[in-house]
């Protein structure tokens, strides 16, 4: 809108809410004296239909091009009056509100002071209105597809929900199988259902769902764009196995020259695998993978005369010529569900993890108690690193020793400033109780002791479960052990019982360290892809800790599961369902509104310093090369679809080149002047 | 000590390279004890080059103030390197300019001059007034001043520029070629000068600054001389929006000085060029140094020491002080 | 007219008497000397070299309101210069006084500038001869002045040791000396003044030949010399801002949000990058090269060709104050050689 | 107490300071609104400029407000960690930290330049902040050191 500003000022009585304190007539008289004010009126309720009609009428008859409504807070009725302007054919951003109710008549009894203050507030609104500009309220279309990174229980659940709703899902998992940590667990607290029983059907669903494109053994390499329109590039690493041919029979694995020589990651290194392997029998997809590092043919170029696997594979699925595949696709929303790593217990050297065979982590112990795990579900003493004696044909294998006592230590790597983790991992108390119970179950003669700081049994059925375990004879000692050492073939846990303040030395056969949940070591990769922020605990930061716990600062990007912070399976699933429905909102509506009060750069004065780029929490600004009279110079450019209109960039820019629409220096400085003068 | 023959030889070699457009150094001045900037465009020009304690200007400014005049259609701008001689302090300007992406690192060829300190010309002139032609050299801890056939020695401390008295980086922090041996740090900065002002009472402070600010001619020399002030269009003189009026009075002048100093917060590299340029003797460094001190003490940040560090005010720490917040 | 004596111990009394006018004298602010209105003789600092800002600013203020207005209303309220009253500038240097007569020419040339004219008429210039040249870079003798030049002055003072020799140079001067007649004695030594003048002129160390310069400069429009002499210029404007003959100004409006405003003019400098910058973004003097050329041409060619006078009085300020030692004499030398 | 100081004291407390406040839309502006809906009474000396985020506040606004005649300036934002835009208040805090120190250094009382964290639910805190700010500014008197002279000749 060009030409001289013609401003209408509308002072609302709000019944007696305003008029009872503020001399409305006097304020109107004053408003008429402000330069560029074409008309000033007052009315009992501006937000009522007749009140709004007054504005519409003046716009049409008097050619107003700016409107100031002096009434309640803009947080109350800004939208109402924007619509009014819009209805009258005026750009809705030509509205400025003067809050003379919440911040004037309601908080000051002195009528004279309140009237004076109202005048100042209105004057400031008028001088700003004079410089308001028309803004575009843009909308962008949303691609009805979601990318989910990570196929643990959280990623799986979200994928199923979204796919069931009819949207396309690309589920990208970096390991050869879906399932994440939950697949490693035996039973789950507090109900003790079997993890595999409830998880595997979902794993299978995910692989078969017509709306889900599952990409395991894959990595997201690039993400660009913004909500509604993300461009994704994924690298599908080759398995050297043609998955369309592999039947999952496993003949190759038994034939492999390297069979049983490498620690199986899935078993936390307690079980062994060959160069071609399936992480665990129920892995999804049930397709074998050649590990490049351990394969003789791939690493040394030669595996006997011909690789044995090639011979063994009937459908001829194995092919060492296969290469990584890059796929590109578009999605409208993204869910990050990359889970966690367990705490690296070697960072607490006092617990001698890695030194003594029978100091194990809880995750290793999960594998041990798991019926399909390396010990077939038996709780036994370990002899790690010791080469298994080749057993002669028919020779009875020496039965492994069952520990006479198992001791758990809680909070290993959690609530511990010395390792930089101040937070509580939220699952260790309960899984310790669960594992303690399982020991009672599987090795009933073993004595079970738990060292703890506090027991946090906050969830549904948790306290009851903890109570049950204690009643089963598990001994809880309050105190953080300070050292573990070996004496006479036994492990000695040195601690202090803090309830009785007595130092003690506890003798045991096996120590289980209840390691906490930590951010993934490769967190940075995802951060670089999506520019996510981290909270101080280094888990991904949600947009708001209470009210937007699944959203991130970037529109269209959501969090699910432990990647956002430690949680158990029910919470991970709940959040996954939340993230799924959040991701579906823009897809269901098909369009997203883009903030109108975004920032804009004056490329002729921008010095390309990038201060604004650094400040923007939404990475909405980038430096681009422009041609300034033949010179190739850098200048900032705002991606309006990403900008949320906070204005932080405008305050960071020294040359004043980037300005936030509706809050430009040019608009705020006069306001300051109007308020400052008197 | 910088070997002048070596300095000229290197300059000659550098200017002979195809990818170098000019070498910026120093040459003798036109009067008194002064030295002035030299722009070497061909090898012969290098014979004028010198380095002495009179070489007070910060040549890094020239890298950023050159006008980018319209390039005729079909032509490409001259993209050859600019070689520039920098002392320790000046080198920090380059680092800070790089931090602010003023140009790419390979746009400049930095010739580092390990520096044992330069003089404060005002002090020299006060001591040896109205000398039409003279020389200054540093020998050990003495400046040797020669003019009209006489030679006088003055203790280094008496004529040394204040900034050098607290210089922590006498050897350039960035350079492609070093023109001398590393100089060991000979001073440290305890900010006692700032503290003196901080300790004044409220009224004394204002009285102090009122006198200075009202004297300011608003000539903007301080801004133009500063290697960090190179905005195409400085907001301090912009008409729309008008942050401060061009009129000269205590109000606008104060606003100017607050704004200028704030714009240099976390960016000022303490070269003193602004103060040296000011014809009205406004102690601009007193302003710059307050920010410099706070920035270091509150945020452990030192501008112009690491081109990779993010700009001070575009970052934060969750632990930043907030005891003043209600 | 006979030379009078003003004994140094009576200077204070004399200044007091002059205070019935607006009395402007050199004063110290820290170590900087500036001209300002004084209200106590002790403020005057007469034993000075030269001021940083020339006394020109008392007649041609750095910021000057021309008129006030209310946006949208036709009436203007013009500044009444007369209200400022009679002014005496006390103790100005001969070069700065000569500069005033140069600036005079500009302000009553194609347009009689009422503000300047009125103020000029109300001001009496009391000079102070340079018995010692204030700086090494003084070169007044090369551009038509001298340390004892009385051009542009109404009264001249000469420091004779224990007294000032006082010479009224015209009617205005005589009127002024009458005001302080009670402090004056007879018997100033005119002869000695002449000797001193010669001696002082001999102490000027720097010089330049100006013959033919004004004609030569326009022939150098496209010469490389400008690029060369301006290479180190910072564009800071100090040289012109503090020059006693520079007279460029800009006109700006200062408007309050409620519509009241004033139009004022303020010093400008041809060395500023926004000087002659058009609203379109075009600038006929886009770089320091053109600006330097303009500065030198204006002083040594355009002005002389119009007014027969070089617009430079040789005060040496631009040389002394230039942070990068750009030296007008050096430039002129190169121009002559080019 | 000397007579002169007495009157100085008197004018200091009699005078009604004019304070310009910059409030972020999401927390402090909402907090001030809440004070209104709760009819919490506080002194009328504060005039508010609404910005979307305290991170928008250029510290030069403070200088500008003081120059334009404000006796004091208040910037208020969300508590750390609660910023609607996640980080804006941290930037504001850092910038303000420096500016406030600097203004004090040139002789402008720190009582005039204040910052607060007020959340959307802290209507009562808002009142407390206003009272404290007004009190503080009254104790140092009108700001006239470098106030702009309105259109002087
Ligand atoms: C010892 C132990 C016992 C536990 N016991 C119980 C219990 O009894 N009951 C209970 O409720 N909870 C229990 N938990 C917690 C439970 O394991 C977690 O709540 C749950 O696994 C979280 O699932 P998730 O999907 O968030 O993460 P994860 O299971 O870690 O899944 C993340 C998935 O993302 C993949 N991924 C990671 N990064 C990328 C990437 N960049 N690209 C692609 N894919 C990636 C990973 O490979 C993984 O498959 C236990 C935890 C531990 C450590
Ligand atoms: C003292 C206290 C302090 C707390 N502090 C915190 C804290 O600091 N941080 C935090 O995160 N959480 C806190 N909480 C927990 C927090 O209050 C709850 O998590 C949250 O309020 C739960 O919201 P809700 O909607 O589930 O339930 P509610 O808030 O209870 O809402 C349920 C609504 O349903 C209505 N309703 C019930 N039955 C019917 C019916 N049959 N028909 C129609 N309407 C019905 C009720 O009237 C009510 O409005 C606190 C709780 C307490 C008690
Ligand atoms: S207004 Fe905020 S979100 Fe938008 S570009 Fe600026 S800093 Fe980024
Ligand atoms: S901060 Fe300003 S000058 Fe720097 S890049 Fe951003 S817009 Fe350009
Ligand atoms: S402000 Fe002064 S000291 Fe700081 S960088 Fe600029 S010129 Fe150098
Ligand atoms: S003062 Fe600020 S805006 Fe002006 S040139 Fe310096 S940094 Fe740029
Ligand atoms: S150089 Fe000096 S006089 Fe000129 S604007 Fe800067 S401080 Fe003022
Ligand atoms: S004083 Fe020197 S550097 Fe400044 S504009 Fe004049 S010539 Fe250029």
PDB file of C-alpha atoms in Angstrom, chain B residues 22 27-32 34-39 41 56-58 61-62 65-67 69-70 129-133 148 208 211-212 215-226 232 237 239 242 245-249 252 273 276-283, chain C residues 28-34 52-53 62-63 132-137 205-206 227-228 231-238 241-242 250 252-256 262 264 266-269 271-274 286-291 319-327 330 334:
ATOM      1  CA  UNK B  22      49.647  -5.080  -4.383  1.00  0.00           C
ATOM      2  CA  UNK B  27      57.409   4.115   3.875  1.00  0.00           C
ATOM      3  CA  UNK B  28      58.903   7.245   5.404  1.00  0.00           C
ATOM      4  CA  UNK B  29      56.454  10.035   6.126  1.00  0.00           C
ATOM      5  CA  UNK B  30      56.474  13.577   4.816  1.00  0.00           C
ATOM      6  CA  UNK B  31      57.367  15.403   7.992  1.00  0.00           C
ATOM      7  CA  UNK B  32      58.480  14.959  11.553  1.00  0.00           C
ATOM      8  CA  UNK B  34      56.105   9.965  10.774  1.00  0.00           C
ATOM      9  CA  UNK B  35      55.907   6.911   8.625  1.00  0.00           C
ATOM     10  CA  UNK B  36      53.011   6.324   6.260  1.00  0.00           C
ATOM     11  CA  UNK B  37      51.359   3.528   4.349  1.00  0.00           C
ATOM     12  CA  UNK B  38      52.980   2.445   1.109  1.00  0.00           C
ATOM     13  CA  UNK B  39      51.303   0.712  -1.781  1.00  0.00           C
ATOM     14  CA  UNK B  41      52.465  -2.091  -7.245  1.00  0.00           C
ATOM     15  CA  UNK B  56      51.757   3.054  13.747  1.00  0.00           C
ATOM     16  CA  UNK B  57      48.998   2.576  11.199  1.00  0.00           C
ATOM     17  CA  UNK B  58      47.001  -0.616  11.048  1.00  0.00           C
ATOM     18  CA  UNK B  61      42.007  -1.543   7.339  1.00  0.00           C
ATOM     19  CA  UNK B  62      42.922  -1.211   3.695  1.00  0.00           C
ATOM     20  CA  UNK B  65      37.809  -0.276   2.812  1.00  0.00           C
ATOM     21  CA  UNK B  66      38.586  -0.546  -0.830  1.00  0.00           C
ATOM     22  CA  UNK B  67      35.542   0.495  -2.833  1.00  0.00           C
ATOM     23  CA  UNK B  69      33.233  -0.073  -8.009  1.00  0.00           C
ATOM     24  CA  UNK B  70      30.879  -1.468 -10.613  1.00  0.00           C
ATOM     25  CA  UNK B 129      58.149  19.607  19.155  1.00  0.00           C
ATOM     26  CA  UNK B 130      58.290  21.115  15.711  1.00  0.00           C
ATOM     27  CA  UNK B 131      60.858  18.779  14.233  1.00  0.00           C
ATOM     28  CA  UNK B 132      60.473  18.819  10.497  1.00  0.00           C
ATOM     29  CA  UNK B 133      62.358  15.617   9.773  1.00  0.00           C
ATOM     30  CA  UNK B 148      68.988  17.713  12.698  1.00  0.00           C
ATOM     31  CA  UNK B 208      34.524  12.778  32.622  1.00  0.00           C
ATOM     32  CA  UNK B 211      33.743  16.641  28.599  1.00  0.00           C
ATOM     33  CA  UNK B 212      35.041  14.170  26.044  1.00  0.00           C
ATOM     34  CA  UNK B 215      34.258  17.803  22.294  1.00  0.00           C
ATOM     35  CA  UNK B 216      33.678  15.211  19.580  1.00  0.00           C
ATOM     36  CA  UNK B 217      33.407  16.784  16.171  1.00  0.00           C
ATOM     37  CA  UNK B 218      31.492  13.802  14.797  1.00  0.00           C
ATOM     38  CA  UNK B 219      33.908  13.625  11.924  1.00  0.00           C
ATOM     39  CA  UNK B 220      33.668   9.814  11.994  1.00  0.00           C
ATOM     40  CA  UNK B 221      37.403   9.425  11.591  1.00  0.00           C
ATOM     41  CA  UNK B 222      37.386   6.930  14.435  1.00  0.00           C
ATOM     42  CA  UNK B 223      34.990   4.770  12.511  1.00  0.00           C
ATOM     43  CA  UNK B 224      36.761   5.069   9.214  1.00  0.00           C
ATOM     44  CA  UNK B 225      40.147   4.270  10.644  1.00  0.00           C
ATOM     45  CA  UNK B 226      38.871   1.166  12.367  1.00  0.00           C
ATOM     46  CA  UNK B 232      28.756  -0.560   3.195  1.00  0.00           C
ATOM     47  CA  UNK B 237      24.989   7.807   9.761  1.00  0.00           C
ATOM     48  CA  UNK B 239      18.965   8.525   7.596  1.00  0.00           C
ATOM     49  CA  UNK B 242      17.839   7.456  11.995  1.00  0.00           C
ATOM     50  CA  UNK B 245      20.873  12.654  14.466  1.00  0.00           C
ATOM     51  CA  UNK B 246      23.760  14.125  12.640  1.00  0.00           C
ATOM     52  CA  UNK B 247      23.507  17.290  14.707  1.00  0.00           C
ATOM     53  CA  UNK B 248      26.373  17.760  17.054  1.00  0.00           C
ATOM     54  CA  UNK B 249      25.452  18.099  20.699  1.00  0.00           C
ATOM     55  CA  UNK B 252      23.711  12.828  19.841  1.00  0.00           C
ATOM     56  CA  UNK B 273      43.610   3.092  15.206  1.00  0.00           C
ATOM     57  CA  UNK B 276      45.076   7.620  16.857  1.00  0.00           C
ATOM     58  CA  UNK B 277      42.853   9.003  14.120  1.00  0.00           C
ATOM     59  CA  UNK B 278      40.707  11.171  16.354  1.00  0.00           C
ATOM     60  CA  UNK B 279      41.599  14.814  15.885  1.00  0.00           C
ATOM     61  CA  UNK B 280      39.858  15.779  19.097  1.00  0.00           C
ATOM     62  CA  UNK B 281      41.831  13.456  21.346  1.00  0.00           C
ATOM     63  CA  UNK B 282      38.792  11.541  22.514  1.00  0.00           C
ATOM     64  CA  UNK B 283      40.023   8.577  24.563  1.00  0.00           C
TER      65      UNK B 283
ATOM     66  CA  UNK C  28      41.466  23.941  26.805  1.00  0.00           C
ATOM     67  CA  UNK C  29      39.556  20.709  26.979  1.00  0.00           C
ATOM     68  CA  UNK C  30      42.079  18.226  28.288  1.00  0.00           C
ATOM     69  CA  UNK C  31      44.986  18.843  25.935  1.00  0.00           C
ATOM     70  CA  UNK C  32      42.876  19.994  23.035  1.00  0.00           C
ATOM     71  CA  UNK C  33      42.291  23.644  22.298  1.00  0.00           C
ATOM     72  CA  UNK C  34      38.865  24.612  21.072  1.00  0.00           C
ATOM     73  CA  UNK C  52      41.756  21.713  16.632  1.00  0.00           C
ATOM     74  CA  UNK C  53      38.519  22.988  15.132  1.00  0.00           C
ATOM     75  CA  UNK C  62      28.502  22.717  12.651  1.00  0.00           C
ATOM     76  CA  UNK C  63      24.779  22.241  13.140  1.00  0.00           C
ATOM     77  CA  UNK C 132      56.206  31.336  16.414  1.00  0.00           C
ATOM     78  CA  UNK C 133      54.577  29.184  13.753  1.00  0.00           C
ATOM     79  CA  UNK C 134      52.284  26.825  15.677  1.00  0.00           C
ATOM     80  CA  UNK C 135      53.361  23.760  13.757  1.00  0.00           C
ATOM     81  CA  UNK C 136      55.976  22.367  11.411  1.00  0.00           C
ATOM     82  CA  UNK C 137      53.338  22.070   8.789  1.00  0.00           C
ATOM     83  CA  UNK C 205      59.509  25.515   7.248  1.00  0.00           C
ATOM     84  CA  UNK C 206      57.291  24.185   4.523  1.00  0.00           C
ATOM     85  CA  UNK C 227      44.826   7.042  -7.453  1.00  0.00           C
ATOM     86  CA  UNK C 228      48.360   7.204  -6.178  1.00  0.00           C
ATOM     87  CA  UNK C 231      45.659   5.068  -2.040  1.00  0.00           C
ATOM     88  CA  UNK C 232      46.203   5.344   1.676  1.00  0.00           C
ATOM     89  CA  UNK C 233      43.288   7.683   2.370  1.00  0.00           C
ATOM     90  CA  UNK C 234      40.856   6.289   4.919  1.00  0.00           C
ATOM     91  CA  UNK C 235      38.108   8.570   3.763  1.00  0.00           C
ATOM     92  CA  UNK C 236      37.823   9.756   7.317  1.00  0.00           C
ATOM     93  CA  UNK C 237      37.183  13.340   6.384  1.00  0.00           C
ATOM     94  CA  UNK C 238      39.313  14.838   9.110  1.00  0.00           C
ATOM     95  CA  UNK C 241      36.054  18.639   8.490  1.00  0.00           C
ATOM     96  CA  UNK C 242      38.658  20.612  10.360  1.00  0.00           C
ATOM     97  CA  UNK C 250      24.225  18.991   4.122  1.00  0.00           C
ATOM     98  CA  UNK C 252      18.622  17.419   6.963  1.00  0.00           C
ATOM     99  CA  UNK C 253      15.242  17.431   8.600  1.00  0.00           C
ATOM    100  CA  UNK C 254      14.854  16.283  12.156  1.00  0.00           C
ATOM    101  CA  UNK C 255      11.271  15.407  12.831  1.00  0.00           C
ATOM    102  CA  UNK C 256       9.546  14.366  16.020  1.00  0.00           C
ATOM    103  CA  UNK C 262      13.370  21.446  12.223  1.00  0.00           C
ATOM    104  CA  UNK C 264      18.989  22.200   9.824  1.00  0.00           C
ATOM    105  CA  UNK C 266      25.330  20.583   9.122  1.00  0.00           C
ATOM    106  CA  UNK C 267      28.894  20.349   8.045  1.00  0.00           C
ATOM    107  CA  UNK C 268      29.615  17.778   5.451  1.00  0.00           C
ATOM    108  CA  UNK C 269      32.860  16.614   3.952  1.00  0.00           C
ATOM    109  CA  UNK C 271      35.784  12.940   1.741  1.00  0.00           C
ATOM    110  CA  UNK C 272      32.777  11.084   3.173  1.00  0.00           C
ATOM    111  CA  UNK C 273      31.547   8.182   1.130  1.00  0.00           C
ATOM    112  CA  UNK C 274      27.946   9.358   1.288  1.00  0.00           C
ATOM    113  CA  UNK C 286      32.376   6.717  -5.983  1.00  0.00           C
ATOM    114  CA  UNK C 287      35.806   6.257  -4.489  1.00  0.00           C
ATOM    115  CA  UNK C 288      38.466   7.961  -2.470  1.00  0.00           C
ATOM    116  CA  UNK C 289      40.272   8.761  -5.661  1.00  0.00           C
ATOM    117  CA  UNK C 290      37.532  11.017  -6.975  1.00  0.00           C
ATOM    118  CA  UNK C 291      36.985  12.492  -3.545  1.00  0.00           C
ATOM    119  CA  UNK C 319      48.542  17.522   7.377  1.00  0.00           C
ATOM    120  CA  UNK C 320      48.808  17.384  11.120  1.00  0.00           C
ATOM    121  CA  UNK C 321      45.527  15.615  11.647  1.00  0.00           C
ATOM    122  CA  UNK C 322      45.509  13.086   8.838  1.00  0.00           C
ATOM    123  CA  UNK C 323      45.888   9.737  10.535  1.00  0.00           C
ATOM    124  CA  UNK C 324      47.804   8.269   7.613  1.00  0.00           C
ATOM    125  CA  UNK C 325      50.033  11.226   6.800  1.00  0.00           C
ATOM    126  CA  UNK C 326      48.450  12.261   3.564  1.00  0.00           C
ATOM    127  CA  UNK C 327      50.042  15.621   3.002  1.00  0.00           C
ATOM    128  CA  UNK C 330      53.069  16.220  -1.082  1.00  0.00           C
ATOM    129  CA  UNK C 334      53.065  15.186  -7.312  1.00  0.00           C
TER     130      UNK C 334
END
